[in-house]
Structure formats: structure tokens, C-alpha cells
PDB file of C-alpha atoms in Angstrom:
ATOM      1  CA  UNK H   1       0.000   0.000   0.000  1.00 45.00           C
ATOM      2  CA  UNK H   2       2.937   2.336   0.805  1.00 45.00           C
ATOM      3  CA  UNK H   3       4.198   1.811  -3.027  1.00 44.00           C
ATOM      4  CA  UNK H   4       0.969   2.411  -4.101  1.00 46.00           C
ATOM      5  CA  UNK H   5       1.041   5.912  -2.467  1.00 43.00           C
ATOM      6  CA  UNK H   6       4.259   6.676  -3.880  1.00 40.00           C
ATOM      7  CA  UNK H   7       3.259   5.491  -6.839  1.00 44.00           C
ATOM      8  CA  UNK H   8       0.365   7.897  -7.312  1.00 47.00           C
ATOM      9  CA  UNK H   9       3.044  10.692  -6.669  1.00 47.00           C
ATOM     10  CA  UNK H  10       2.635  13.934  -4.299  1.00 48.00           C
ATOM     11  CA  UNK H  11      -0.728  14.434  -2.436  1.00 50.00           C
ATOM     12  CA  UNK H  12      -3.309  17.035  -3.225  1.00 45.00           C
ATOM     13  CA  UNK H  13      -2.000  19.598  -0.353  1.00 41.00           C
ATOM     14  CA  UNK H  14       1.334  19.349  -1.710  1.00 44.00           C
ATOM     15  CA  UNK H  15       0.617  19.730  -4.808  1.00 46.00           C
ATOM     16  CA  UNK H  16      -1.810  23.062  -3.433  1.00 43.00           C
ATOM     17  CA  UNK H  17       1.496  23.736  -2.002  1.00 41.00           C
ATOM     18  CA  UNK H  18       3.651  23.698  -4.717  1.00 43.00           C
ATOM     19  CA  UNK H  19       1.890  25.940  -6.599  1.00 44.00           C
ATOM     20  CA  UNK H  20       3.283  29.450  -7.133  1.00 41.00           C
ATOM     21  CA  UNK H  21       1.792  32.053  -5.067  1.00 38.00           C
ATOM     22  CA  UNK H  22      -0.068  34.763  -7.553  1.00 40.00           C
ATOM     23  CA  UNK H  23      -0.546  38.146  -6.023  1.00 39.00           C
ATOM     24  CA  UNK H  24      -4.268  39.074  -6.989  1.00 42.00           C
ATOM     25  CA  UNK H  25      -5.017  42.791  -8.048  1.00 43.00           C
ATOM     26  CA  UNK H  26      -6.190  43.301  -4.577  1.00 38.00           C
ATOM     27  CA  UNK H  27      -2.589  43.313  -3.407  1.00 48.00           C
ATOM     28  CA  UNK H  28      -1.514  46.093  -6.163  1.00 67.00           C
ATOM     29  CA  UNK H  29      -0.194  49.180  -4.262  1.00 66.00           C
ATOM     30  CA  UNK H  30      -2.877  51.221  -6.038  1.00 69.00           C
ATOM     31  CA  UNK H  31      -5.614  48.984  -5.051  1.00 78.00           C
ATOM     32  CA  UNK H  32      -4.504  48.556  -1.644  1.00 77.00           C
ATOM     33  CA  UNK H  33      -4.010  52.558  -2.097  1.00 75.00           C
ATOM     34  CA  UNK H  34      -7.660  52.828  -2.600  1.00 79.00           C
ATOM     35  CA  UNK H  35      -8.833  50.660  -0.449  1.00 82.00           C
ATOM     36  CA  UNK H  36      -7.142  53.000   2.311  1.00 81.00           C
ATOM     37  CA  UNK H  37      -8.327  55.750   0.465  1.00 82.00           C
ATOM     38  CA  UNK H  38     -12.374  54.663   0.727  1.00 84.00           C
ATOM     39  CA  UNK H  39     -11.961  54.239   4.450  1.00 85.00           C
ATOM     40  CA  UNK H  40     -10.632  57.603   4.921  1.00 84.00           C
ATOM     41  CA  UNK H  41     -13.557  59.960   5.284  1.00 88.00           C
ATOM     42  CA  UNK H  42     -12.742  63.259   5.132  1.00 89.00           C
ATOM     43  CA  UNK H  43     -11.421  62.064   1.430  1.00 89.00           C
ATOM     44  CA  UNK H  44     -14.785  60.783   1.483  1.00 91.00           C
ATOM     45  CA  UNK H  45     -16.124  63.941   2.031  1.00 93.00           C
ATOM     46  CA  UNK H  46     -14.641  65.811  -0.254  1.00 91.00           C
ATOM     47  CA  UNK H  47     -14.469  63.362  -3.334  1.00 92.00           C
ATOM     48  CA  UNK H  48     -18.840  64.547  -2.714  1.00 94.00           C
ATOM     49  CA  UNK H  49     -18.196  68.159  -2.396  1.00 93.00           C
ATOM     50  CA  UNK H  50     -15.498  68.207  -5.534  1.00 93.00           C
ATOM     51  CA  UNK H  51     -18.132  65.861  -7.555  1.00 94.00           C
ATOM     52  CA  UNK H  52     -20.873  68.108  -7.042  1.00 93.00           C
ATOM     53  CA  UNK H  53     -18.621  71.434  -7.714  1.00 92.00           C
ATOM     54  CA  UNK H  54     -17.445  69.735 -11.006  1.00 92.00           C
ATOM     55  CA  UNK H  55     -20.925  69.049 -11.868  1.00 91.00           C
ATOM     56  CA  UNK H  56     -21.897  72.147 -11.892  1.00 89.00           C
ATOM     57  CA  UNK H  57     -18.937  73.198 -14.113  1.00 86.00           C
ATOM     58  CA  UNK H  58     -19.561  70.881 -16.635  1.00 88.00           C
ATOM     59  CA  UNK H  59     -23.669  71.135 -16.896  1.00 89.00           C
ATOM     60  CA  UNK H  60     -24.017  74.130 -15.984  1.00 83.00           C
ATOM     61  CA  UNK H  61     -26.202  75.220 -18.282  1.00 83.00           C
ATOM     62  CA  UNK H  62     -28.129  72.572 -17.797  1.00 86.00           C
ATOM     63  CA  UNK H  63     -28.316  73.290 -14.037  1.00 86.00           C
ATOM     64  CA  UNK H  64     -28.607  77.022 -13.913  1.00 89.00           C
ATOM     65  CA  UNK H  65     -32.377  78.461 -13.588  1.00 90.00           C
ATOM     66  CA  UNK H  66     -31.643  81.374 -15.368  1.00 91.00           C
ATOM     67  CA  UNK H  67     -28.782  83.041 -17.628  1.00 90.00           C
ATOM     68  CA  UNK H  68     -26.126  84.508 -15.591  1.00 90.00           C
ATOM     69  CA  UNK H  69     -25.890  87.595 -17.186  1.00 89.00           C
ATOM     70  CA  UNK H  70     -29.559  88.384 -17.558  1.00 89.00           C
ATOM     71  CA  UNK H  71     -30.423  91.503 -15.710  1.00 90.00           C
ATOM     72  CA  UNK H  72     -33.833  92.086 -14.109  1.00 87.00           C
ATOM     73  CA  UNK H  73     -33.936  95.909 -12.196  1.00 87.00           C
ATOM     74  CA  UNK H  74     -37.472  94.932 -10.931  1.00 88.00           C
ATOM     75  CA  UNK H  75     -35.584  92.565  -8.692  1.00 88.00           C
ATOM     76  CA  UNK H  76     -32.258  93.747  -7.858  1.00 89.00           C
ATOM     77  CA  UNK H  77     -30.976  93.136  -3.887  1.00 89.00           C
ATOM     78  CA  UNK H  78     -33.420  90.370  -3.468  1.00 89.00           C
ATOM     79  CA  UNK H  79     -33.024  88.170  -0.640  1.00 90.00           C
ATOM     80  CA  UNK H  80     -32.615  84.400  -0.818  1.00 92.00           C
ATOM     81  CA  UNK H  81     -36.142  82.995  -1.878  1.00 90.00           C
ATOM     82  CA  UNK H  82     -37.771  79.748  -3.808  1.00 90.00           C
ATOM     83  CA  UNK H  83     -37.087  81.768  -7.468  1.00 88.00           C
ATOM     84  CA  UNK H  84     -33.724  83.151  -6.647  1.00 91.00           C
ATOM     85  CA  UNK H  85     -32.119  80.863  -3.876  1.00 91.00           C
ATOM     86  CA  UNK H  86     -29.079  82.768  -3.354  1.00 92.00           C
ATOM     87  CA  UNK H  87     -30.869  86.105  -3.723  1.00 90.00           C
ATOM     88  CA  UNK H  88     -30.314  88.699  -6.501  1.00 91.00           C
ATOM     89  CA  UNK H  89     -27.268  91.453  -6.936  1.00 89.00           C
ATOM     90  CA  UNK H  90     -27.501  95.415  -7.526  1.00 87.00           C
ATOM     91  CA  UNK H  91     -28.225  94.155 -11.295  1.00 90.00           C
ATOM     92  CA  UNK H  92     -30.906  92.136 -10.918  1.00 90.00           C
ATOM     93  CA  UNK H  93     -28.627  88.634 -11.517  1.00 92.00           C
ATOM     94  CA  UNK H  94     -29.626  85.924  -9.948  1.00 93.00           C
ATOM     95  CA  UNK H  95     -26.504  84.969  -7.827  1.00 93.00           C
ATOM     96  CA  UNK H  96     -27.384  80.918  -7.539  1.00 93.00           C
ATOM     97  CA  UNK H  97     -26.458  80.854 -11.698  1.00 92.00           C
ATOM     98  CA  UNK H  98     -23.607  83.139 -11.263  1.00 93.00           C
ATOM     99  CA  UNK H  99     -22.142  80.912  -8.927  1.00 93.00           C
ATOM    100  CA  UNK H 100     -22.779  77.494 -10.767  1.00 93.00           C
ATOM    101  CA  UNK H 101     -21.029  79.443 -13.856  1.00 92.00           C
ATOM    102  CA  UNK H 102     -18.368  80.518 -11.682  1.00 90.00           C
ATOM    103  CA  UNK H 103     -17.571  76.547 -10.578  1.00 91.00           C
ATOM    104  CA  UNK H 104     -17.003  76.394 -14.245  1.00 89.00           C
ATOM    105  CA  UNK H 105     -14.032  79.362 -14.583  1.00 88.00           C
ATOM    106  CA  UNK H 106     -12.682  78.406 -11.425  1.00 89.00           C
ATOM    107  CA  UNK H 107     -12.523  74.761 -12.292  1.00 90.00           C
ATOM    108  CA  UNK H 108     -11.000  75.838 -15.979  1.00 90.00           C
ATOM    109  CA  UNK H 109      -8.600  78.105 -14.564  1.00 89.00           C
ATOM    110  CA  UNK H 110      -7.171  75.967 -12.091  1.00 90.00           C
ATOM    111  CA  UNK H 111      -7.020  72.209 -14.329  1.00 93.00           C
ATOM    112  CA  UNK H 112      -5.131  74.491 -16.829  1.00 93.00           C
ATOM    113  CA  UNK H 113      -2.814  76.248 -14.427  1.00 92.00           C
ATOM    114  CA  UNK H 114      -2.308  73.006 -12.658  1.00 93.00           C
ATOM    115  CA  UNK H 115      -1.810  70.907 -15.950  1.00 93.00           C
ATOM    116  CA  UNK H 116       1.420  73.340 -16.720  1.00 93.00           C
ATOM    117  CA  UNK H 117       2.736  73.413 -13.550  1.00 93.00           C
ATOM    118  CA  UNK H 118       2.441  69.611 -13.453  1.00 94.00           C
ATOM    119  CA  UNK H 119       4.391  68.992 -16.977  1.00 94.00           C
ATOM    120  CA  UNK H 120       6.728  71.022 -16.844  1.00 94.00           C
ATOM    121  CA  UNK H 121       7.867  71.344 -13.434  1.00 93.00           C
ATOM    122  CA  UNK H 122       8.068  67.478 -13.408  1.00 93.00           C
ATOM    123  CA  UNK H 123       9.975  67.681 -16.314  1.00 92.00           C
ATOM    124  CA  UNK H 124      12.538  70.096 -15.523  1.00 93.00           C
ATOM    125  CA  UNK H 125      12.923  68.007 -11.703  1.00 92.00           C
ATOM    126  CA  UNK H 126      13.381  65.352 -13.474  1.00 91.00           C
ATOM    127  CA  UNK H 127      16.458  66.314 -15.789  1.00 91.00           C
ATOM    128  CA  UNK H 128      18.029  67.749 -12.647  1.00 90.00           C
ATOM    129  CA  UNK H 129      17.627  64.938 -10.689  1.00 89.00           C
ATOM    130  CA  UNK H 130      18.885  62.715 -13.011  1.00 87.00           C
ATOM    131  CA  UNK H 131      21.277  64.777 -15.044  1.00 85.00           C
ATOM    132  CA  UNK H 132      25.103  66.181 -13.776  1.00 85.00           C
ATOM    133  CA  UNK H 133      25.678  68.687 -10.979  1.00 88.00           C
ATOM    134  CA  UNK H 134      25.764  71.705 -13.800  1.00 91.00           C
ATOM    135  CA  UNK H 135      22.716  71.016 -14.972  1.00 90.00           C
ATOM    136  CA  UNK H 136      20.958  70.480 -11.770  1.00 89.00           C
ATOM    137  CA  UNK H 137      22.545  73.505 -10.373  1.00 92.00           C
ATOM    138  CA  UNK H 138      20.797  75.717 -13.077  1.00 92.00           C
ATOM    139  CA  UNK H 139      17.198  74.270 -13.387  1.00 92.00           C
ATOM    140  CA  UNK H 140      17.417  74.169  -9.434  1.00 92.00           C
ATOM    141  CA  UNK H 141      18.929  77.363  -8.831  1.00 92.00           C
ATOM    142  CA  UNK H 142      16.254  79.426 -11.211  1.00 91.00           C
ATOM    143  CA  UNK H 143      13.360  77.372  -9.120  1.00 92.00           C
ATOM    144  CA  UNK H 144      14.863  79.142  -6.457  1.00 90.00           C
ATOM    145  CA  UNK H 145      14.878  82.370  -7.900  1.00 89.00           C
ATOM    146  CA  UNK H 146      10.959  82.040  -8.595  1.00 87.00           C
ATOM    147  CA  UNK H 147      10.256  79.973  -5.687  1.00 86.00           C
ATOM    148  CA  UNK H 148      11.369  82.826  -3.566  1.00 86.00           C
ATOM    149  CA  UNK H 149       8.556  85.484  -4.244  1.00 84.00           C
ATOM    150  CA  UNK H 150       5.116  85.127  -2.412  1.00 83.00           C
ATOM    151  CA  UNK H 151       2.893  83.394  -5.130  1.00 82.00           C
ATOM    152  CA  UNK H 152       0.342  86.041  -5.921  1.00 84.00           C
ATOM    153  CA  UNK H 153       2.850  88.480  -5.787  1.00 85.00           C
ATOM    154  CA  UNK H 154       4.551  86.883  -8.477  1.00 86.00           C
ATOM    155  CA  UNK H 155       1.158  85.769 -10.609  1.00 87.00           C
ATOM    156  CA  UNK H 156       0.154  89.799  -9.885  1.00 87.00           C
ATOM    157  CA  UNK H 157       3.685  90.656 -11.649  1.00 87.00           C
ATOM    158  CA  UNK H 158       3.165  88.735 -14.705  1.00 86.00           C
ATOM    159  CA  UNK H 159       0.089  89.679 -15.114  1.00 87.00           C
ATOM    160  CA  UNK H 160       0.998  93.527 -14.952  1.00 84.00           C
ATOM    161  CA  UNK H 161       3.635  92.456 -17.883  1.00 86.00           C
ATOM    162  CA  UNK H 162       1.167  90.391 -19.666  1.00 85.00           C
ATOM    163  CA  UNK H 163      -2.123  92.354 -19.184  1.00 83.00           C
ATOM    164  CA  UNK H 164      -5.351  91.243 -17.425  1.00 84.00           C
ATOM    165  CA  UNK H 165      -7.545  88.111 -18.894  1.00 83.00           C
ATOM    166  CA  UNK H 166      -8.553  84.685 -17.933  1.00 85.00           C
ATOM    167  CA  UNK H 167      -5.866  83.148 -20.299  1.00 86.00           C
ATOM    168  CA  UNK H 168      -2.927  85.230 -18.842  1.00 87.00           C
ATOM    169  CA  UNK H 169      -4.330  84.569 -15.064  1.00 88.00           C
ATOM    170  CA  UNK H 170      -3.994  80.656 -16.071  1.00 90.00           C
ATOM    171  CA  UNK H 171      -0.432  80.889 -17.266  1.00 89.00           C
ATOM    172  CA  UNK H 172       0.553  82.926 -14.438  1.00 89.00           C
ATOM    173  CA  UNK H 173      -1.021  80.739 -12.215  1.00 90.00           C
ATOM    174  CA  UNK H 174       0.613  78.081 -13.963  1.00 91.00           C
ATOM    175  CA  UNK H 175       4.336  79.380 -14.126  1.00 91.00           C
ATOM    176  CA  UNK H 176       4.182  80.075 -10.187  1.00 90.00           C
ATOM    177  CA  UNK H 177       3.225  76.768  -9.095  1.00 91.00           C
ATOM    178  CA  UNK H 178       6.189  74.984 -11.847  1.00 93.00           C
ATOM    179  CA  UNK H 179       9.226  75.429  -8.902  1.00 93.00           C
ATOM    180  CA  UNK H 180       6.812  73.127  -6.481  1.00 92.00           C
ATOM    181  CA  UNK H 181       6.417  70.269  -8.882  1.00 93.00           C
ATOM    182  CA  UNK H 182       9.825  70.794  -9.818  1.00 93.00           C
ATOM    183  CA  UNK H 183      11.375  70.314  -6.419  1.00 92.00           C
ATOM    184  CA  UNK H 184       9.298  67.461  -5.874  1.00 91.00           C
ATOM    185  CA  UNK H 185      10.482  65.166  -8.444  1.00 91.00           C
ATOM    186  CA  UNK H 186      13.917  65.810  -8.243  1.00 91.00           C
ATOM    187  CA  UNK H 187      13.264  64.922  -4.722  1.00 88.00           C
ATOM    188  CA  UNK H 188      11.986  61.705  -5.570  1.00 85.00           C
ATOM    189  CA  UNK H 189      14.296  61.419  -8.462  1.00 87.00           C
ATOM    190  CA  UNK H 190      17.876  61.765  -5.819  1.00 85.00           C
ATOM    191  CA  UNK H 191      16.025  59.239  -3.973  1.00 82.00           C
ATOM    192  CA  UNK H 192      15.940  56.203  -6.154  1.00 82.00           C
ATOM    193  CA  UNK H 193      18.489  57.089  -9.137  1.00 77.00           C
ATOM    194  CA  UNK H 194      20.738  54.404  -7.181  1.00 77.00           C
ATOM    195  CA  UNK H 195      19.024  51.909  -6.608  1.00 78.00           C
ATOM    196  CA  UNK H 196      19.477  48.331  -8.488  1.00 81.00           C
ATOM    197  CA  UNK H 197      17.060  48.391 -10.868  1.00 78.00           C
ATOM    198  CA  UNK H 198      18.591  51.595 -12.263  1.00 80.00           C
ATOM    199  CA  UNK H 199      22.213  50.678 -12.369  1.00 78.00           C
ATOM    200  CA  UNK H 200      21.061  46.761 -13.642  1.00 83.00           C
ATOM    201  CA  UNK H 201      19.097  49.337 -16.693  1.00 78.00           C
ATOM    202  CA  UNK H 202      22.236  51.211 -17.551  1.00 77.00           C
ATOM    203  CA  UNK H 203      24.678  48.229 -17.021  1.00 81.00           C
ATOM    204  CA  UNK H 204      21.855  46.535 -19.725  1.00 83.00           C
ATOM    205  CA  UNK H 205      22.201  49.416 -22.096  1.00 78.00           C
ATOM    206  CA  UNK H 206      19.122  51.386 -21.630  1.00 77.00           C
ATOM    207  CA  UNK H 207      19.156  55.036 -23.140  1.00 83.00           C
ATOM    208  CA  UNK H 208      18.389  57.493 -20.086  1.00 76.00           C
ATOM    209  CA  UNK H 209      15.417  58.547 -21.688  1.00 81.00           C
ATOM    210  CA  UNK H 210      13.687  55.160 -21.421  1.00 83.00           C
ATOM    211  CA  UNK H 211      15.188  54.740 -18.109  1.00 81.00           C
ATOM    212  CA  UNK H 212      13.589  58.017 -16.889  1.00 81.00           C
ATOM    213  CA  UNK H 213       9.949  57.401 -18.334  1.00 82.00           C
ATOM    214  CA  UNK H 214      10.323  53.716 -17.374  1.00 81.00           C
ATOM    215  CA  UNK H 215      11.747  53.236 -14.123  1.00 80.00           C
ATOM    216  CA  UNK H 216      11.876  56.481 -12.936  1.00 83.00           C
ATOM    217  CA  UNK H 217       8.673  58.538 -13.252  1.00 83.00           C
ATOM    218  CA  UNK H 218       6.720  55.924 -12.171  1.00 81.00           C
ATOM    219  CA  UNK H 219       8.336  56.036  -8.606  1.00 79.00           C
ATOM    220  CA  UNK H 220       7.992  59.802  -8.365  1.00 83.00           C
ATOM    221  CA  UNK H 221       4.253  59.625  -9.099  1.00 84.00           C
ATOM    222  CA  UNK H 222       2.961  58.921  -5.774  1.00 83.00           C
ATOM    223  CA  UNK H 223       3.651  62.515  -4.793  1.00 86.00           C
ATOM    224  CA  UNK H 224       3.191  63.927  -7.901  1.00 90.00           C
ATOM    225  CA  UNK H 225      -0.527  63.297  -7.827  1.00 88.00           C
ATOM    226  CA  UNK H 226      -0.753  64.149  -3.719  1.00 87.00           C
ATOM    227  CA  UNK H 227       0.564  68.065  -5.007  1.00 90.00           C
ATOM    228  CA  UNK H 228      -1.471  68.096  -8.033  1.00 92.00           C
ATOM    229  CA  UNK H 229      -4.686  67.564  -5.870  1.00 90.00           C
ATOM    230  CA  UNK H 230      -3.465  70.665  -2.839  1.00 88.00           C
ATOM    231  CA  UNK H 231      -2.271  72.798  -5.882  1.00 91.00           C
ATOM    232  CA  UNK H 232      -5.374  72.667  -7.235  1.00 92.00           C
ATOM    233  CA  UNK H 233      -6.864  74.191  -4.060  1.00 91.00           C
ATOM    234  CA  UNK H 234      -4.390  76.829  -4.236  1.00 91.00           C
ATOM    235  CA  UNK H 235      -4.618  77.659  -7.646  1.00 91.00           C
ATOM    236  CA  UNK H 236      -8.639  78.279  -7.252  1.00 92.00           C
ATOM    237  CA  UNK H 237      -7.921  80.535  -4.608  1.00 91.00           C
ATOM    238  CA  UNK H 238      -5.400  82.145  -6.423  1.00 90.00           C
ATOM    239  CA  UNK H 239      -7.614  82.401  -8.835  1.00 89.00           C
ATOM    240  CA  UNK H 240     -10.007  83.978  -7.037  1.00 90.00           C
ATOM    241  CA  UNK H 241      -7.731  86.253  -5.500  1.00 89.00           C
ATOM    242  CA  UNK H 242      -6.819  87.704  -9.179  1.00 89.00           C
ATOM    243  CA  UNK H 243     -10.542  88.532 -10.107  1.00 88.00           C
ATOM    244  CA  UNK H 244     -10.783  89.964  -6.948  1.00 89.00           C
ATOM    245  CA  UNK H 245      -8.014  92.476  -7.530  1.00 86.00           C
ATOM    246  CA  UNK H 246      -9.697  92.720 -11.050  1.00 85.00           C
ATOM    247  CA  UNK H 247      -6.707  90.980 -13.073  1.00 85.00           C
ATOM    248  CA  UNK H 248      -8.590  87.511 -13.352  1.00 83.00           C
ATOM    249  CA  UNK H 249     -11.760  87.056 -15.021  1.00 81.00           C
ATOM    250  CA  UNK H 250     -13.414  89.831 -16.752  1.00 82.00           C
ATOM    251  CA  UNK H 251     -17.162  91.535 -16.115  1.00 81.00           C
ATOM    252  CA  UNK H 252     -19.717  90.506 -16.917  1.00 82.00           C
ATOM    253  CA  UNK H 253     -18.448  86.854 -16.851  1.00 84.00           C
ATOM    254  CA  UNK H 254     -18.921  85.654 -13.361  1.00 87.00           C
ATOM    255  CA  UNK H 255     -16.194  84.435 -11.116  1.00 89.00           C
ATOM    256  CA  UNK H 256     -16.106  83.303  -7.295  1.00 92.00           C
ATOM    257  CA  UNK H 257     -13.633  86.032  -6.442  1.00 90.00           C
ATOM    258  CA  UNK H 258     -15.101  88.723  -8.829  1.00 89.00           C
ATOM    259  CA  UNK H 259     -18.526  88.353  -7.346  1.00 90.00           C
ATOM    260  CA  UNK H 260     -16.895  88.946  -4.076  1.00 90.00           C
ATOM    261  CA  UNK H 261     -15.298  92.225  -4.642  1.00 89.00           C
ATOM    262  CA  UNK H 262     -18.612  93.356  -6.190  1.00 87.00           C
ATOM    263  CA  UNK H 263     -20.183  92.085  -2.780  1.00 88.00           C
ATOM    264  CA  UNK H 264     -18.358  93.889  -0.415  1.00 87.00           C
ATOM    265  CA  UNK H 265     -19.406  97.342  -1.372  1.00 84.00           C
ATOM    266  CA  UNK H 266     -22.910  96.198  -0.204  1.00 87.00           C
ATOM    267  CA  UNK H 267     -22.222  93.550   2.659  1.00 85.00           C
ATOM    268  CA  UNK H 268     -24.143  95.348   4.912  1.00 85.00           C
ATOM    269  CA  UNK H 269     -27.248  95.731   2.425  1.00 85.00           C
ATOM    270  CA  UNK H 270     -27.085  92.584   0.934  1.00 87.00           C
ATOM    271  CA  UNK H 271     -24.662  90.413   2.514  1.00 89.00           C
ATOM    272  CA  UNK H 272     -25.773  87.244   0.253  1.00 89.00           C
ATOM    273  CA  UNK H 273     -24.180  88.814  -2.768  1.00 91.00           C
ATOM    274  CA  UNK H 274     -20.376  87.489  -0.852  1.00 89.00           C
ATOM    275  CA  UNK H 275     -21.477  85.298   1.322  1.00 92.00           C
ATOM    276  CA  UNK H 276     -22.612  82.709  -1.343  1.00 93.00           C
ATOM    277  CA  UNK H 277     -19.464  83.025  -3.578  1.00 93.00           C
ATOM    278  CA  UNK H 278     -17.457  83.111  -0.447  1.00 92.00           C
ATOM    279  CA  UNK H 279     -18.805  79.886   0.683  1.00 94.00           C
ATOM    280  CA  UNK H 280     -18.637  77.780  -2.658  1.00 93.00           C
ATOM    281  CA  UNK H 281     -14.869  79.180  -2.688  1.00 94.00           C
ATOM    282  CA  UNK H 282     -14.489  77.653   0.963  1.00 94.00           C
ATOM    283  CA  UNK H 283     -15.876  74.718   0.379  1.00 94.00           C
ATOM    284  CA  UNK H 284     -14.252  73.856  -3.081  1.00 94.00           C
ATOM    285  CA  UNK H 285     -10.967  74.150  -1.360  1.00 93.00           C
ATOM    286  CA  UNK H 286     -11.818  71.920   1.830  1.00 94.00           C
ATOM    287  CA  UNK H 287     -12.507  69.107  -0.834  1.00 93.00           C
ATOM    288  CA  UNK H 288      -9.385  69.055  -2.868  1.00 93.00           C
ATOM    289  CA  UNK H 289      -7.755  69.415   0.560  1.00 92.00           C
ATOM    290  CA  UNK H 290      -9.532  66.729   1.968  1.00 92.00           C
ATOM    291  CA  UNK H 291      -8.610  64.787  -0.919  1.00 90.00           C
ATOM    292  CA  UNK H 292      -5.216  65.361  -1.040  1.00 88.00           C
ATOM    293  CA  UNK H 293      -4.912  64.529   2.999  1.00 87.00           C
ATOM    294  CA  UNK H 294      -6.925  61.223   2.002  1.00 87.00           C
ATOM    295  CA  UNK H 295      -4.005  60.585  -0.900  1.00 86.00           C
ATOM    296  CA  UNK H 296      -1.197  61.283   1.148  1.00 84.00           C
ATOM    297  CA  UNK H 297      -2.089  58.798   3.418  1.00 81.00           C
ATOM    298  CA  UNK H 298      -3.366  56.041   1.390  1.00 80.00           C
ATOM    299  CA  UNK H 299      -0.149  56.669  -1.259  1.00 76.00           C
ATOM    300  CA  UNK H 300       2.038  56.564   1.726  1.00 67.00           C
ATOM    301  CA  UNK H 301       3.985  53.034   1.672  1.00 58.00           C
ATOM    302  CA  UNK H 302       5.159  53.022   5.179  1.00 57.00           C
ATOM    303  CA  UNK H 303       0.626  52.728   5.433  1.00 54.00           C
ATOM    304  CA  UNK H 304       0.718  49.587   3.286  1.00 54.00           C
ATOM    305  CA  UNK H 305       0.948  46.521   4.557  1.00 51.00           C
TER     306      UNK H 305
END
């Protein structure tokens, strides 16, 4: 009976045993990375609040009662009420449509500013973190030189030189925010340039360009995307901050921070016409804060198990 066990070779455990073990997608970093990310819930939160502010820039035409620009004198300073929910300003404009348009600039304005930053400061972080000391020493040193002025100062400044618009407040926006991303990938870059798998590429023969976009960048996009999510915060608020001053986004269009500086000269009238762009401003900003909290943590490998 014993040679008829051998015979029949190993038993079904060992066999089970023998078996390589296959990591399911479920134990993917960015799986496990959202699985954290779902349980956090102030990212929660915020994912709402950002879905429902991007839903009102994208259909907003579709959502807004009436046209944002449409004036009505018979009606101007009303309070909040079931026709105008967010009242009425000194023109008649019913504020709830200005503000769903305004999710719409402020959304445009800062995915564009963003979207520059993000390209090219990666790029230029990346070519000094993997380049020689002269080159890093230039790209590095003239982040320095623009990372060194207070950020609306320095969108204010090329905006004087450029001249006031929504295109010019998206590029300034955008050229301010490049030294961040920049720093942040050569950061990652210093960190990893060598390790095994990159000296094993280079001993193979890999050109530095495929050993950049291949085993590089995708190691320096963990914090890449936590920054792209707070920047956008910060670019909507310095977006706001522009139209405020009257640089940004031009009358009549409506914008979050140009509704506010035409609020303020009646706050004590009709307080509704800052209070309402005030608040979508706040709240847009908690989200993609929120958001990028709920990243950090959930991108954070020390987190994984």
C-alpha cells in the first residue's frame, strides 16, 4: 500500500502547495491605495463636495435656472427665496447661476494652471535629478529664484507684464506653481536614481530617456498626484484672488472672487451677494484638501501593509 502511495506521486495539499503564489489585483499598491483611500472619510467627504462642484462646471447650463448675465432691475438686492435661492445682486442677476457658472471658470482656470505646472515642473525636476551637478545647479537654482517670491505676488507681476484676462491669469497661475512640482520630483528622483534596478538598466544598455519614463517617473508619481490635488486648491484661490483684484476674469463673466469684490461694497445691504461666492470658494478648497490629505495617506507606503 505504501508503493501504491508513492506510486500515485505527491498528495493534493502538496501539490496546493507547490503551486506558485499569484498576487491578486487586490494586493496592487494602487488597489490597496484605494482601499485606504475609501476608508478615509474626510477624502470621502470631499471626493462629494469636488463631484458636485465639477458638476456644476460641466452642466451648468443645464443646471442654472436662469442666464447669468440676464439683468432684471425689478428685482435687484433680493433676498434668498424659492425663485432666486441665493438672492439677486444690484443688477438684478440671480446669484445661484452666477455661482454654478463661476464653478465652471474656477474649475477651468485651475485644471489648466495646474496641468502646466504639473508637466513642466516634473519635467525640468526630473532632468536635474537625473542629469550632472551643472545642470541640476541651473534648473534648481532658477526654481529658487521664482520659488522665492510670495505666489500672488509673483502671478500679480506677470500679469501687470502680460495684461489682465482669464488666459494670462492661467499661465501665471501656472508658471508660479512649476518650482513646487519641480522640487518634488527631483526629490523623488535623488532618492531612487541608485538603486538596483537603475544601475542593472544602464549596465543593460538602456538610453536614459527610457530609463527616466520607465523606471523612474513611475516612482515619483505617488507625490506627484498628492501636489497636483493641494495645488489645485491653491490655484482656485489664487484664482479667485486675481478677479478679486480685477486681473482675473473679466465683467460681466462671473467668477467666485469677482462676485466677491462686487459684494463687499454692499455687505451690509445685501450680505448674500459674498457670502454665497465666499462659501462655494471655501468649500471647493476643503474638498481638494480633503482629498489630497486622504491621498497622502493612502499613497504613503510606510501605510501599506
Amino acid at each position: 500500500m505504501h508503493s501504491d502511495t508513492l506510486a500515485e506521486g505527491p498528495s493534493k495539499l502538496e501539490r496546493e502547495e507547490q503551486k506558485p503564489v499569484q498576487l491578486g489585483p487586490t494586493n496592487t499598491l494602487w488597489r490597496d491605495a484605494f482601499r485606504r483611500l475609501i476608508r478615509h472619510k474626510l477624502a470621502v467627504f470631499g471626493s462629494i463636495v469636488l463631484l458636485i462642484v465639477l458638476i456644476m462646471g460641466l452642466f451648468g447650463p443645464f443646471v442654472a435656472p436662469y442666464d447669468p448675465n440676464a439683468m432684471d432691475f425689478a428685482v435687484r438686492f433680493a433676498p434668498p427665496t424659492l425663485a432666486h435661492p441665493m438672492g439677486t445682486d444690484d443688477f438684478g442677476r440671480d446669484i445661484f447661476s452666477r455661482v454654478i457658472y463661476g464653478a465652471r471658470v474656477s474649475l477651468q482656470v485651475g485644471f489648466v494652471a495646474v496641468s502646466v505646472a504639473t508637466v513642466v515642473g516634473t519635467a525640468l525636476g526630473l532632468i536635474a535629478g537625473y542629469s550632472n551637478r551643472i545642470v541640476d545647479e541651473v534648473i534648481m537654482r532658477a526654481m529658487d529664484v521664482l520659488y522665492a517670491f510670495p505666489a500672488i505676488l509673483l502671478a500679480i507681476a506677470i500679469l501687470a507684464a502680460l495684461g489682465r484676462g482669464i488666459g494670462n491669469a492661467m499661465l501665471a497661475i501656472g508658471l508660479v506653481y512649476i518650482p513646487i512640482f519641480a522640487r518634488i520630483a527631483r526629490g523623488a528622483v535623488l532618492g531612487i536614481r541608485n538603486e538596483e534596478f537603475i544601475v542593472a538598466a544602464k549596465a543593460m544598455g538602456a538610453r536614459d530617456f527610457r530609463i527616466v519614463m520607465t523606471h523612474i517617473l513611475p516612482n515619483v508619481l505617488s507625490p506627484i498626484i498628492v501636489e497636483i490635488t493641494l495645488s489645485l486648491a491653491f490655484a482656485i484661490l489664487s484664482e479667485a484672488a486675481l478677479s478679486f483684484f480685477g486681473l482675473g476674469t473679466q465683467p460681466p463673466d462671473p467668477s467666485w472672487g469677482r462676485m466677491l469684490s462686487e459684494g463687499r461694497d454692499f455687505f451690509r445691504q445685501s450680505a448674500w451677494m459674498g457670502v454665497f461666492p465666499g462659501l462655494a470658494i471655501f468649500f471647493t478648497v476643503m474638498g481638494f484638501n480633503f482629498l489630497g490629505d486622504g491621498l497622502r495617506d493612502a499613497l504613503d507606503p510606510k501605510l501599506r501593509r
